[in-house]
PDB file of C-alpha atoms in Angstrom:
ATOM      1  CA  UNK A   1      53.801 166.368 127.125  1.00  0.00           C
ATOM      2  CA  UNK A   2      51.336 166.550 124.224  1.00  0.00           C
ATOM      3  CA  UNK A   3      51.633 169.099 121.621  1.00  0.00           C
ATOM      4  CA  UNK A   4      48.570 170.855 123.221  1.00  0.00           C
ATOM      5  CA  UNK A   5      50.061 171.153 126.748  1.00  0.00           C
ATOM      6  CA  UNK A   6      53.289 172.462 125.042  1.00  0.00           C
ATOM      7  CA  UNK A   7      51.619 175.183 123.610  1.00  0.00           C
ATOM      8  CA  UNK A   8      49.896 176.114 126.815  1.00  0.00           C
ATOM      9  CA  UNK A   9      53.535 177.114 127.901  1.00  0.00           C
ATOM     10  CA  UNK A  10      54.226 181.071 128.265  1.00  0.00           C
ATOM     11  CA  UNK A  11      57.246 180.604 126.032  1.00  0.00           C
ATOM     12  CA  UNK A  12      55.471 179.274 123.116  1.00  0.00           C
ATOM     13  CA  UNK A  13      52.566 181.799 123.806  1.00  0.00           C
ATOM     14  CA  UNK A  14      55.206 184.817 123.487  1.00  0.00           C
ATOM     15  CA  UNK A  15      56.802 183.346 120.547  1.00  0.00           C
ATOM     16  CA  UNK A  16      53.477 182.947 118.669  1.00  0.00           C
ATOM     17  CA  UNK A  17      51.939 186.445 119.150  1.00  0.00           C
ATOM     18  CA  UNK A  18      55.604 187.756 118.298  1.00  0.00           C
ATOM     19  CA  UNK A  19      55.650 185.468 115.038  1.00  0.00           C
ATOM     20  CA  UNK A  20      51.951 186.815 114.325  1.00  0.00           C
ATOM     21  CA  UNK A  21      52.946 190.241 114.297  1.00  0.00           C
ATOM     22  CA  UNK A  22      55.815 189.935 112.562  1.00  0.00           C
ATOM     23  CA  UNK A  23      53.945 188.099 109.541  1.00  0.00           C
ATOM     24  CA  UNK A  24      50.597 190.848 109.590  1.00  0.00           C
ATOM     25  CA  UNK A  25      53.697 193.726 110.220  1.00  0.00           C
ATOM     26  CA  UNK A  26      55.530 192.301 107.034  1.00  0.00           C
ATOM     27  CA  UNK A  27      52.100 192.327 104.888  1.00  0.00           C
ATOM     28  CA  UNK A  28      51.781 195.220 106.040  1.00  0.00           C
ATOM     29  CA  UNK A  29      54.488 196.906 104.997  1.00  0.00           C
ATOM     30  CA  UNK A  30      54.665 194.931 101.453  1.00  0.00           C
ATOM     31  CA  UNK A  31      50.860 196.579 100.963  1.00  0.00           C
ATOM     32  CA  UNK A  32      52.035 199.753 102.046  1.00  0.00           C
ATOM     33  CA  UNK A  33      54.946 199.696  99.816  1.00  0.00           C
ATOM     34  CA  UNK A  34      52.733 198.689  96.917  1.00  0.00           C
ATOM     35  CA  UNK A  35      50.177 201.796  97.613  1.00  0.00           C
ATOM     36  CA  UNK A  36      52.189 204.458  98.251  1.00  0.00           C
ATOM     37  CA  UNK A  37      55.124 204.277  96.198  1.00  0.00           C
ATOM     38  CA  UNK A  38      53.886 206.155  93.171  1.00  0.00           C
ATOM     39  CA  UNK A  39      53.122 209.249  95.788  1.00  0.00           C
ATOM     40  CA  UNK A  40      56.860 208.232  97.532  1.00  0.00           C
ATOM     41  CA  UNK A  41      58.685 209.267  94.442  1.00  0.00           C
ATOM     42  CA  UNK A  42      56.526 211.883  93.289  1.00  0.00           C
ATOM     43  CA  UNK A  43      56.994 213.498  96.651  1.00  0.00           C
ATOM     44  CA  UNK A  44      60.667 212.887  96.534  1.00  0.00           C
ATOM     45  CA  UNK A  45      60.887 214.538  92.787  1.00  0.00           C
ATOM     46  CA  UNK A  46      59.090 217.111  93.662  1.00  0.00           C
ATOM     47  CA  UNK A  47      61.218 218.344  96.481  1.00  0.00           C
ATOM     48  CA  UNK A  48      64.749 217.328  94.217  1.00  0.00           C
ATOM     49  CA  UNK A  49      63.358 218.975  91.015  1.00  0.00           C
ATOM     50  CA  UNK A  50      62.112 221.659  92.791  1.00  0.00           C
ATOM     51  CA  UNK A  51      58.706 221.536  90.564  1.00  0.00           C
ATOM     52  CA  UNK A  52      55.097 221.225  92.247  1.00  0.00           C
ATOM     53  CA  UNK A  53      53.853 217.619  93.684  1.00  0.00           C
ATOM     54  CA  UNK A  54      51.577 217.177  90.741  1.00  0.00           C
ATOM     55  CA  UNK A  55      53.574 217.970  88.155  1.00  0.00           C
ATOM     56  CA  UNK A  56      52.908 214.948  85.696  1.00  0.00           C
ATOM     57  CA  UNK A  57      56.712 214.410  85.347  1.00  0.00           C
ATOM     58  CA  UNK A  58      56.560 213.533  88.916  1.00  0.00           C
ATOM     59  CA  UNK A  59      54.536 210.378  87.895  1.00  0.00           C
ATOM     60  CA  UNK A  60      56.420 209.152  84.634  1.00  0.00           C
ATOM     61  CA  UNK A  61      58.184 206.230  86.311  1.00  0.00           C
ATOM     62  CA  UNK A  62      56.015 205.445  89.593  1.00  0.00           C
ATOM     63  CA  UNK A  63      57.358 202.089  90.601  1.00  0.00           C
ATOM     64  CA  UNK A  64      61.197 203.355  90.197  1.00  0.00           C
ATOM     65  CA  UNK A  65      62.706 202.307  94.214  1.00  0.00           C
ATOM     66  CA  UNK A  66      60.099 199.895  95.156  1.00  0.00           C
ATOM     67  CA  UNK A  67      61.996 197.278  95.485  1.00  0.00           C
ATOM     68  CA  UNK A  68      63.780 200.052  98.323  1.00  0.00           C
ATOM     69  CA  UNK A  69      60.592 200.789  99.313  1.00  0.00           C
ATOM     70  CA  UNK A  70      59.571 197.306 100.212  1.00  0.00           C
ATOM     71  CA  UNK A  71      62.927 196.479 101.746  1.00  0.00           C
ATOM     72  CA  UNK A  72      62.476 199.360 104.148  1.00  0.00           C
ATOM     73  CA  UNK A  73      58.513 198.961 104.696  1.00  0.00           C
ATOM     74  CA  UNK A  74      58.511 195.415 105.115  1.00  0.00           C
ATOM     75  CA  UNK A  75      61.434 195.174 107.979  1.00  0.00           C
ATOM     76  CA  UNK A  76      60.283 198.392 109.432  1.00  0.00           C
ATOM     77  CA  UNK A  77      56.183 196.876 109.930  1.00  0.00           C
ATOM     78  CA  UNK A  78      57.876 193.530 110.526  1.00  0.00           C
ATOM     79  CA  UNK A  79      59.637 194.909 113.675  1.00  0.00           C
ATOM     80  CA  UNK A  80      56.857 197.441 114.781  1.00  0.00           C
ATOM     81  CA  UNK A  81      54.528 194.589 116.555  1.00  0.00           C
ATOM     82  CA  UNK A  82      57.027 192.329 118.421  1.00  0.00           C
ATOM     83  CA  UNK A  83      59.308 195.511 119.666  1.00  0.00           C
ATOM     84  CA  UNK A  84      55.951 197.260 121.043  1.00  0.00           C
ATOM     85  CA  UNK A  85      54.892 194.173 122.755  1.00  0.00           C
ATOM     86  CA  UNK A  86      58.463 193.597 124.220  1.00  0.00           C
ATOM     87  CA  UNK A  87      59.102 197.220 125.573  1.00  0.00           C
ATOM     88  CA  UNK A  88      55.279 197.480 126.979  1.00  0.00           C
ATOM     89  CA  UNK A  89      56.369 194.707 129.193  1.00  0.00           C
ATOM     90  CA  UNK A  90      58.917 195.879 130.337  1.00  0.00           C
ATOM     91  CA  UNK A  91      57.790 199.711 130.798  1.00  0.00           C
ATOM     92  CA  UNK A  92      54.668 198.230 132.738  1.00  0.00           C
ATOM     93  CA  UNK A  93      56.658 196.147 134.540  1.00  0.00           C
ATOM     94  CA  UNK A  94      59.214 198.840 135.316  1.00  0.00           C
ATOM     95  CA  UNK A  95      56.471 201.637 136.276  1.00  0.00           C
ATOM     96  CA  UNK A  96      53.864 199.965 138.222  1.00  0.00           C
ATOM     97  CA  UNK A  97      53.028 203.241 139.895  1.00  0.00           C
ATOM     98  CA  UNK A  98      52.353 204.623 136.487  1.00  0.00           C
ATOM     99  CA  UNK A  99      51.285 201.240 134.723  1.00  0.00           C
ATOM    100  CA  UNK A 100      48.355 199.958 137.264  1.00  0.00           C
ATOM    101  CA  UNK A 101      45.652 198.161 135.432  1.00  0.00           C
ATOM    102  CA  UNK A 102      42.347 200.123 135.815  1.00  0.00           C
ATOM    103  CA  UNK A 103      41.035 196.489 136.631  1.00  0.00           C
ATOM    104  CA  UNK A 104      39.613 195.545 133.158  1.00  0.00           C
ATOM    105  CA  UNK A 105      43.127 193.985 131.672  1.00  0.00           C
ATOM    106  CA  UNK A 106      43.955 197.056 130.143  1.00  0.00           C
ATOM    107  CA  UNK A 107      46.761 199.113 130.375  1.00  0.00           C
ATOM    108  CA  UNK A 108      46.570 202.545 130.943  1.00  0.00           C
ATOM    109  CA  UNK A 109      47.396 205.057 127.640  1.00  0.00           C
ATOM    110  CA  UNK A 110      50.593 206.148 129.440  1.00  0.00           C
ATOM    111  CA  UNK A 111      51.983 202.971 129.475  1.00  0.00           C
ATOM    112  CA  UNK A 112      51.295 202.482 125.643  1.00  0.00           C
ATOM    113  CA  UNK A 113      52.554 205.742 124.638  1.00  0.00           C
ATOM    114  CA  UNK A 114      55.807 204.875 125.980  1.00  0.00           C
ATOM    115  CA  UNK A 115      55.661 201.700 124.174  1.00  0.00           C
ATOM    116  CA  UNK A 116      55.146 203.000 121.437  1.00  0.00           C
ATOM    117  CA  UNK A 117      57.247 206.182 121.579  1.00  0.00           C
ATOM    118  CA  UNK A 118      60.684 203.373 122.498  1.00  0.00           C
ATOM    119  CA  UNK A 119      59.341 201.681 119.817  1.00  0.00           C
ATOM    120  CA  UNK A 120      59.206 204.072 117.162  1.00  0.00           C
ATOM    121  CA  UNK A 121      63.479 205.502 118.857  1.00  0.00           C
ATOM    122  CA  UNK A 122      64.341 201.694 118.159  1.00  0.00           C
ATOM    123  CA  UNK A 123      63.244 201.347 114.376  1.00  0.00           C
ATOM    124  CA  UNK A 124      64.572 204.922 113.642  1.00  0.00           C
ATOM    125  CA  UNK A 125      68.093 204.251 115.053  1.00  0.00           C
ATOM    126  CA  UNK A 126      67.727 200.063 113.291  1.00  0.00           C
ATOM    127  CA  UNK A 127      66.266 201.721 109.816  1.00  0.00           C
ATOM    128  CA  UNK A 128      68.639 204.960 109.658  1.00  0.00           C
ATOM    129  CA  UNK A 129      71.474 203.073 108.006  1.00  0.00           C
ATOM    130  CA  UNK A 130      69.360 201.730 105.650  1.00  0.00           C
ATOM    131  CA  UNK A 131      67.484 204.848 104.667  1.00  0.00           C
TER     132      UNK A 131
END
């Protein structure tokens, strides 16, 4: 077979949208990381200093855990895309009563919410440890 009809194959279709969300879940969570870690640990000082979110001593070292931060963000987005994509098959497939397609392709929001609800169980039990 040529490298064209190989692709064609369902196999190499599921492992290429998987691989593409990993990669825009992992750049992601690196640019999340890189926005929000100055409000992270302001947050977090806030609440263990017991002084008001603002406070400028909140702010005096805004990149201290980032390298945690990215860690955490990156495997966490990373997993988000291929996991969602995984367990909507299988909940559609598994509730077709629920799951019928309103004839356009689309899944109904049910379907997705569960999706995304088993999703969101998975990454909290994967990413506990590690918080």
């Amino acid at each position: 077979q040529t490298p064209e009809a190989q692709d064609q194959r369902p196999e190499a279709s599921a492992w290429y949208s998987n691989s593409k969300g990993f990669l825009v879940g992992t750049a992601v969570g690196v640019t999340l990381s890189g926005l929000f870690n100055p409000m992270d640990r302001a947050l977090y000082l806030s609440v263990v200093e017991h002084r008001p979110f603002l406070s400028p001593l909140n702010f005096a070292s805004p990149w201290e855990g980032f390298r945690e931060a990215v860690v955490v963000r990156t495997v966490t987005g990373g997993l988000f895309f291929p996991l969602f994509e995984t367990f909507l098959g299988i909940v559609t497939s598994c509730h077709q009563w629920i799951c019928r397609d309103a004839g356009s392709g689309s899944r109904p929001l049910a379907c997705a919410t569960l999706a995304g609800q088993l999703t969101g169980v998975t990454i909290g039990v994967v990413m506990n440890p590690i918080n």
